[in-house]
Coordinates of C-alpha atoms in Angstrom, one line a residue:
X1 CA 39.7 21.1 -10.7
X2 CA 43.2 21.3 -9.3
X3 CA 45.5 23.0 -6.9
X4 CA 49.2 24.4 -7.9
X5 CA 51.9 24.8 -5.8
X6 CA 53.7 28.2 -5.0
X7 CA 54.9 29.3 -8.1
X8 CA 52.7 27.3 -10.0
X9 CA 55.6 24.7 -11.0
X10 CA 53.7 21.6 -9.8
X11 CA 49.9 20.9 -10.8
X12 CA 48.3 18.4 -9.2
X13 CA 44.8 17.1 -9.6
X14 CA 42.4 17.0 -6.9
X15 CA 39.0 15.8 -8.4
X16 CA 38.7 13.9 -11.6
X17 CA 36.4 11.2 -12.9
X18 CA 38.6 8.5 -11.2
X19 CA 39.8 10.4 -7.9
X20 CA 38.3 12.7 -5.8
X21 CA 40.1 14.1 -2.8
X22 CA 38.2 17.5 -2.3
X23 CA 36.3 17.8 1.1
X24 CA 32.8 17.3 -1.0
X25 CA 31.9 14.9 -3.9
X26 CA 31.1 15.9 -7.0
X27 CA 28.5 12.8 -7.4
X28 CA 25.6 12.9 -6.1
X29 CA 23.1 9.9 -6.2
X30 CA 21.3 9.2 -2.6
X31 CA 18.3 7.1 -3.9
X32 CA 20.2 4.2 -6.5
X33 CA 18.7 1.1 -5.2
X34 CA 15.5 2.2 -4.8
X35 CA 14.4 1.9 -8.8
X36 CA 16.2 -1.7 -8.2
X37 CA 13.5 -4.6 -7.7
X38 CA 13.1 -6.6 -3.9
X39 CA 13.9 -9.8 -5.4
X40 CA 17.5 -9.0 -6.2
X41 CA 19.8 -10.7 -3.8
X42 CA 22.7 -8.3 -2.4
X43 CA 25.1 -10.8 -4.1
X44 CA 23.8 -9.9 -7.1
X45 CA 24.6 -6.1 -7.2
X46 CA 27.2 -4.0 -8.1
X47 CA 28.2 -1.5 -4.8
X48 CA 30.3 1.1 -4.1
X49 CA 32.2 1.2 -1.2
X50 CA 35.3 3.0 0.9
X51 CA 37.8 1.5 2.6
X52 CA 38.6 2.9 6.2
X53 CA 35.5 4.8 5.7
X54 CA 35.4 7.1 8.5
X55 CA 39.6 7.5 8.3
X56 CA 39.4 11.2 7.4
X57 CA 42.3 12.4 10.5
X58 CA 45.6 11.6 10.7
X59 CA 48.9 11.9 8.5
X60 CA 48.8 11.5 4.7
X61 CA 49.9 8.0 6.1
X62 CA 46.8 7.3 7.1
X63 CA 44.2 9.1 5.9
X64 CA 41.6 7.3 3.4
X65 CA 38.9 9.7 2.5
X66 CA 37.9 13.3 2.6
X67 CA 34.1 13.5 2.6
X68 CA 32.5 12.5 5.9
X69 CA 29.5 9.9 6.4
X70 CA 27.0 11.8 5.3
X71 CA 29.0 12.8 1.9
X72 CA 29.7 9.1 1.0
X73 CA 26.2 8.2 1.6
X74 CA 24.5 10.9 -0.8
X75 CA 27.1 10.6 -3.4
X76 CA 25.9 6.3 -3.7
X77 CA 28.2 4.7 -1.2
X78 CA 26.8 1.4 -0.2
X79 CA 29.3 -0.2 1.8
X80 CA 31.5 1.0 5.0
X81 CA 34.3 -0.2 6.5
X82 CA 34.2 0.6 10.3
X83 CA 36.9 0.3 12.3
X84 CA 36.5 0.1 16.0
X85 CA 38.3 -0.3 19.5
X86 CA 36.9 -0.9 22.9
X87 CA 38.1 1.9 25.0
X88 CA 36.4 3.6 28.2
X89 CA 33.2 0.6 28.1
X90 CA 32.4 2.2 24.3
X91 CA 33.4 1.4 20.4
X92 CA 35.4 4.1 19.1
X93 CA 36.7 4.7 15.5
X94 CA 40.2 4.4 14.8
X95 CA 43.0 3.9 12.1
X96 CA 45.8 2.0 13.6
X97 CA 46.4 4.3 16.8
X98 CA 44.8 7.4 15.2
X99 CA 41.5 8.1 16.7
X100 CA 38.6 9.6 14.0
X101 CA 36.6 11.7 16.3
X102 CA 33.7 9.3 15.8
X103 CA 31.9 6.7 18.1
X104 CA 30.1 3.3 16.6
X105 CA 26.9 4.6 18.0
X106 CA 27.5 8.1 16.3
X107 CA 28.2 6.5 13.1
X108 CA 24.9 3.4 13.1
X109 CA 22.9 7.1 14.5
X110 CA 24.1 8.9 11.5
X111 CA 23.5 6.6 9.2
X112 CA 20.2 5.0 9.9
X113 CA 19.1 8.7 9.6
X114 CA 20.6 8.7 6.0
X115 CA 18.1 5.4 5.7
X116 CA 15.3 7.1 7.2
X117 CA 15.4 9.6 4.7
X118 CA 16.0 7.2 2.1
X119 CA 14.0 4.0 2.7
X120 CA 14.8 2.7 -0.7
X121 CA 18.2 2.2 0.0
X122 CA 20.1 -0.7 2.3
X123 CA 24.0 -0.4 3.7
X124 CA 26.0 -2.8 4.0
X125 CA 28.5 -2.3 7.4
X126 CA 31.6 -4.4 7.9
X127 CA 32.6 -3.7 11.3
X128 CA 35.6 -4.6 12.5
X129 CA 38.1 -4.4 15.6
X130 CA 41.2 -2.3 14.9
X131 CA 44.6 -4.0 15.9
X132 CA 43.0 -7.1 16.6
X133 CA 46.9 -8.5 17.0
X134 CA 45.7 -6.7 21.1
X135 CA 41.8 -8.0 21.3
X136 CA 39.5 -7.3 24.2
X137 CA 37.6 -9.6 25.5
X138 CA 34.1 -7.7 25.9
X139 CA 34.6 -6.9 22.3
X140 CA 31.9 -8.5 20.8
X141 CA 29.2 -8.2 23.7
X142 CA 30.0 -4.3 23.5
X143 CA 29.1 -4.7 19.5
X144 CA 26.4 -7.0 20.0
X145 CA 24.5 -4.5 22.6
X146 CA 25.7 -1.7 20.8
X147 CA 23.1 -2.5 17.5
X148 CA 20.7 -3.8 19.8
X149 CA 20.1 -0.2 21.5
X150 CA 20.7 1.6 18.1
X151 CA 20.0 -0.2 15.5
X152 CA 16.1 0.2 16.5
X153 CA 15.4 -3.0 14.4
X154 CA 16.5 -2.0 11.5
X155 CA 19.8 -3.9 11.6
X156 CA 20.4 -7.5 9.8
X157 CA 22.4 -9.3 11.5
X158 CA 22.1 -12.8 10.3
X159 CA 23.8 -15.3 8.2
X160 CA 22.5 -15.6 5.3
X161 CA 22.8 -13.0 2.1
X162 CA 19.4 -10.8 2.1
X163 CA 17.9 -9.8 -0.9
X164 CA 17.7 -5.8 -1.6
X165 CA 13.3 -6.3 -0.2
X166 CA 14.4 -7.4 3.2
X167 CA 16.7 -4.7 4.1
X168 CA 15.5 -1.5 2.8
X169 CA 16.0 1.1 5.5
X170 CA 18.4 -0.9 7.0
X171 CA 22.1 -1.8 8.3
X172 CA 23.8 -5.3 7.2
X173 CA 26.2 -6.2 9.3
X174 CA 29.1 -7.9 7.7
X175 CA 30.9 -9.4 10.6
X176 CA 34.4 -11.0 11.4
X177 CA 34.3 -12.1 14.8
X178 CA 35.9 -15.1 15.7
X179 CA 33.9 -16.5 17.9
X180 CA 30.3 -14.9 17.9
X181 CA 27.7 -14.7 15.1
X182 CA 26.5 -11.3 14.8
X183 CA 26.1 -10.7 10.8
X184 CA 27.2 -12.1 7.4
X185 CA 30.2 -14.3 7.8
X186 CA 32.9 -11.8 6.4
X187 CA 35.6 -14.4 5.8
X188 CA 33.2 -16.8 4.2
X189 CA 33.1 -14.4 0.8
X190 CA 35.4 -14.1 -1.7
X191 CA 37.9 -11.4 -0.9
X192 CA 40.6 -9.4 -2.8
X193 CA 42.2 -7.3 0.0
X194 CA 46.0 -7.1 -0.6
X195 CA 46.7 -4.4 1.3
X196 CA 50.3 -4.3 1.5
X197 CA 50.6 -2.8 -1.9
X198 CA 54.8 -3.2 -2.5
X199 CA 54.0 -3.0 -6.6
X200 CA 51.5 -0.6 -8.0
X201 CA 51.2 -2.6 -11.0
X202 CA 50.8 -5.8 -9.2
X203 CA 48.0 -4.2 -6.9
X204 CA 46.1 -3.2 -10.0
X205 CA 46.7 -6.7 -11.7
X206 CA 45.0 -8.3 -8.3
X207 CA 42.4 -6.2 -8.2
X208 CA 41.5 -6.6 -12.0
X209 CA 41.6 -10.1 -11.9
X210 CA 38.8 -10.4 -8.8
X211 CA 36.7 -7.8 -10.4
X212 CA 36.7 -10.2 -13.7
X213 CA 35.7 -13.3 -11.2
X214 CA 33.1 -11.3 -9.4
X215 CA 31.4 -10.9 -13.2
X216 CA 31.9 -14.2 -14.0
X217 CA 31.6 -15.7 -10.3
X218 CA 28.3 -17.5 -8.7
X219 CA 25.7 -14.8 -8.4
X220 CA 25.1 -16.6 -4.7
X221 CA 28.7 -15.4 -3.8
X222 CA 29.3 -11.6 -2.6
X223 CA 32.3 -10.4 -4.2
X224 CA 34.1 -7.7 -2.6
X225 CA 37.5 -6.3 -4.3
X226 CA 39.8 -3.8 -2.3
X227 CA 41.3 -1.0 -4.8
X228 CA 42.5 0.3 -1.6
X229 CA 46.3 -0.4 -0.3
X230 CA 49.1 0.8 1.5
X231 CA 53.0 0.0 1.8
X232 CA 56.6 1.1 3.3
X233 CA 57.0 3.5 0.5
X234 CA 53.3 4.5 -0.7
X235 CA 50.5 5.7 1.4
X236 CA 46.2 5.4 0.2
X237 CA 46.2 8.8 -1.7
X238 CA 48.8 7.1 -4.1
X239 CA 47.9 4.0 -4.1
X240 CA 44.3 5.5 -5.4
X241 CA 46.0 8.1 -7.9
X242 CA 47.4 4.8 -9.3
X243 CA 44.6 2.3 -9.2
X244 CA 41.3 4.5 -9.4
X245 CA 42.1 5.7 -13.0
X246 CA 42.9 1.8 -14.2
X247 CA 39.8 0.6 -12.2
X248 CA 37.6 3.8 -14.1
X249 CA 38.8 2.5 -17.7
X250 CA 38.1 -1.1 -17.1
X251 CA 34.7 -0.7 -16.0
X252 CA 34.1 1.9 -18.7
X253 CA 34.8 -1.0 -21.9
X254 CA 32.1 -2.7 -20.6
X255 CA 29.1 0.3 -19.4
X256 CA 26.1 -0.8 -20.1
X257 CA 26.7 -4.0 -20.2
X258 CA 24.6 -6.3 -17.8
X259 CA 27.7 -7.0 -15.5
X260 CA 27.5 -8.0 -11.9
X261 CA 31.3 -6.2 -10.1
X262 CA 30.8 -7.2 -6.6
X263 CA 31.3 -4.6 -3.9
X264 CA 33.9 -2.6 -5.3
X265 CA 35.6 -0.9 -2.1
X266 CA 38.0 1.9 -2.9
X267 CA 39.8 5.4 -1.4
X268 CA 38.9 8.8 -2.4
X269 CA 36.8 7.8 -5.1
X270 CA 35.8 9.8 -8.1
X271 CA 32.4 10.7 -9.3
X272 CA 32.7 8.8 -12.7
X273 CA 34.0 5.8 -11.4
X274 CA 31.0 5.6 -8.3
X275 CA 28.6 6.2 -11.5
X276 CA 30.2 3.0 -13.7
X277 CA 29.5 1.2 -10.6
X278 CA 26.0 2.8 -9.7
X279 CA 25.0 1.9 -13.2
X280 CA 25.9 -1.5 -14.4
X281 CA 22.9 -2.1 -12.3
X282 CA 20.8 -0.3 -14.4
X283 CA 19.3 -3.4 -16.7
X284 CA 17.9 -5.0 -13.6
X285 CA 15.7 -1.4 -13.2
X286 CA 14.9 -1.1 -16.7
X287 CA 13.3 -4.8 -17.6
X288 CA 16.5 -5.4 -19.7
X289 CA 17.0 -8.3 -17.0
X290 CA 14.0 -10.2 -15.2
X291 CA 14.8 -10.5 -11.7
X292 CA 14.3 -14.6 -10.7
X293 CA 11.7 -15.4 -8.2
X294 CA 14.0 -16.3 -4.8
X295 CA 13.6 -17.2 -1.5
X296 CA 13.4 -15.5 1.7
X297 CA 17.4 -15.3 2.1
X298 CA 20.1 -16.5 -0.2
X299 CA 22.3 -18.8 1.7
X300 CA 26.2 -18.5 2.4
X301 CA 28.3 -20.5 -0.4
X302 CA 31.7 -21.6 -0.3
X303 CA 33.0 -19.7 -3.7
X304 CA 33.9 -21.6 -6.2
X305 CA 36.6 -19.0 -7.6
X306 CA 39.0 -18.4 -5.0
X307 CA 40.2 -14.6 -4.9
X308 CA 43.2 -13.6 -3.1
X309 CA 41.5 -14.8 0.1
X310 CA 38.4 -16.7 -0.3
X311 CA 37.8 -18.1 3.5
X312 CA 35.6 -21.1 4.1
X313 CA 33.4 -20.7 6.9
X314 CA 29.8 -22.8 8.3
X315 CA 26.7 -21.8 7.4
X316 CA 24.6 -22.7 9.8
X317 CA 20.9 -20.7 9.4
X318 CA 19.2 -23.0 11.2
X319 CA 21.5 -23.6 14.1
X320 CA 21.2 -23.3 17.8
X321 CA 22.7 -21.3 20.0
X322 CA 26.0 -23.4 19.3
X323 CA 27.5 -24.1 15.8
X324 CA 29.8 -27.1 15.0
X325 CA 32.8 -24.8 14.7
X326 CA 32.3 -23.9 18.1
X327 CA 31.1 -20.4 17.3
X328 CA 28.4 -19.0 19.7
X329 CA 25.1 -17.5 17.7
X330 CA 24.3 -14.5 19.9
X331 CA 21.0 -13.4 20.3
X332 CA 20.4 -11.2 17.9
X333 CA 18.0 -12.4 14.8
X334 CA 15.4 -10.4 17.0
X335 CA 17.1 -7.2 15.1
X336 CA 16.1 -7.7 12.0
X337 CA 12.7 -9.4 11.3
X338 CA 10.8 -6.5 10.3
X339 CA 10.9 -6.0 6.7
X340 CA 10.4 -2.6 5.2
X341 CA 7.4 -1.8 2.8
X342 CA 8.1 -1.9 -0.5
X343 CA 9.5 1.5 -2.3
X344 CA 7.9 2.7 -5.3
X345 CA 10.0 1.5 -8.4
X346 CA 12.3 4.4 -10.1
X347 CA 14.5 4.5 -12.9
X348 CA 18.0 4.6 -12.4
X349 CA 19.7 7.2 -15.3
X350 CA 22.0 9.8 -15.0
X351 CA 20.3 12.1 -13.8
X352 CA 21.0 11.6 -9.9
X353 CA 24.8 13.1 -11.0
X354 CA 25.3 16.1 -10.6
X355 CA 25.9 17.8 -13.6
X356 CA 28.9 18.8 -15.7
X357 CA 30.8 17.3 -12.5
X358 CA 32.0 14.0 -14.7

């Protein structure tokens, strides 16, 4: 598919196997985990996820993706990045300045609907204050009662790594507060995020070289590797015209493989590249690989392969309401004890694509 300028002098693809910026995917896929067995820690997986996931208004400057919530999540988006700034007493989504017409609550409403009518499934949520250069002060108690009143237990928000059993129909909370607990450390995983993209090339290089440690990494480790970027003379629909193509043929020379990518977080993906992603999980569904026996809760690691920014942060599972680096644990385990039964096991193949769409 593709759209021509007047005249038809300029062609210029809007949806291929790599990029997608029409206002609907071409991939669909809403029940992936769910042929995945409960035993599989989250590190262990390989995700798709958007950058700025709700940053659909704005200038070409600013603007990240063009299918809404609900779009991401059917077409096998597993991760979100939520932006959000305390303004009038409530959390609302923003890009920079730009607001997104959405509201936290709107957005944990929408989509533990998604996970109502998918209880295989589990999404993982890093929410984060926009601009946090300007904090407010009642940001985090805003959050933390936020996804006590809507998160209707089904929202982890502990320490540790879960495995896929424990948070079926549910949020994860990936969390980067400074002083509050209130999820999974963000800053304690291993991180590619660099952003500021002033080299195409070089972005792609970075991003290649994290993707290659999160196969190779410690399976305890959550990986998560930005595709997404942005600079003084590029903007995130170039940046992804560049990268998503590279990222597509590099996961291809290894499909279906046993291959563990991490989170792989990205703008205006493309169907075939959510599938390479969606799919390298596929030996852990079909006996190829023998899930090992774990424990309740995988805990938090320092990584031993440092990616562009690998943080060190405490874990402290079994700490009061104080840790040693003077972080406060707020009340909130009380979210997420109930475990969700488990989901009848299903194949993962192709056939949750839509078809002749790669």
């Amino acid at each position: 598919q593709g759209t021509c300028s007047p005249g038809g002098m300029e062609v210029q693809c809007r949806c291929s196997a790599a990029f997608d910026c029409m206002p609907q995917p071409a991939a669909c896929c809403p029940d992936w985990m769910a042929g995945l067995p409960d035993a599989l820690p989250l590190s262990r997986l390989s995700i798709p996820g958007t950058h700025d996931s709700l940053s659909l208004f704005g200038s070409r400057r600013l603007r990240c993706q063009s299918w809404g919530l609900e779009a991401q999540l059917a077409a096998g988006v597993r991760f979100l990045d939520v932006r959000c700034k305390l303004a009038r007493g409530e959390l609302h989504i923003y890009h920079l300045c730009t607001f997104q017409r959405a509201s936290l609550r709107g957005v944990l409403r929408r989509t533990l609907r998604f996970l109502r009518a998918h209880p295989g499934e589990a999404v993982l949520m890093r929410i984060k204050e926009e601009l946090p250069i300007f904090p407010r002060p009642g940001f985090a108690a805003r959050l933390h009662r936020c996804l006590l009143e809507e998160g209707q237990g089904r929202v982890w928000c502990r320490e540790e790594v879960p495995t896929l059993g424990q948070v079926r129909g549910k949020i994860v909370v990936l969390e980067a507060l400074a002083q509050e607990v209130l999820g999974i450390p963000y800053e304690q995983l291993s991180i590619s995020d660099a952003w500021n993209v002033l080299s195409l090339e070089r972005k792609w290089a970075r991003a290649r070289r994290h993707l290659e440690r999160a196969a190779g990494g410690d399976p305890t480790t959550m990986h998560l590797t930005f595709c997404s970027g942005n600079g003084l003379f590029t903007c995130p629909e170039e940046v992804a015209r560049f990268v998503n193509p590279r990222c597509y043929q590099h996961l291809r020379r290894r499909a279906g493989q046993p291959v563990r990518w991490g989170v792989v977080i990205m703008d205006f993906p493309g169907a075939g590249l959510l599938r390479l992603i969606v799919e390298s999980n596929a030996p852990w569904a079909s006996g190829h690989i023998t899930a090992a026996p774990s424990t309740p809760t995988v805990p938090l690691r320092q990584p031993h392969g440092r990616g562009d920014r690998c943080h060190s942060r405490h874990s402290s599972t079994h700490c009061p309401r104080r840790c040693p680096s003077g972080r406060t644990l707020l009340p909130a385990p009380r979210l997420c004890r109930r475990t969700s039964a488990p989901v009848e096991q299903k194949r993962i193949s192709s056939s949750c694509w839509a078809p002749g769409n790669l």
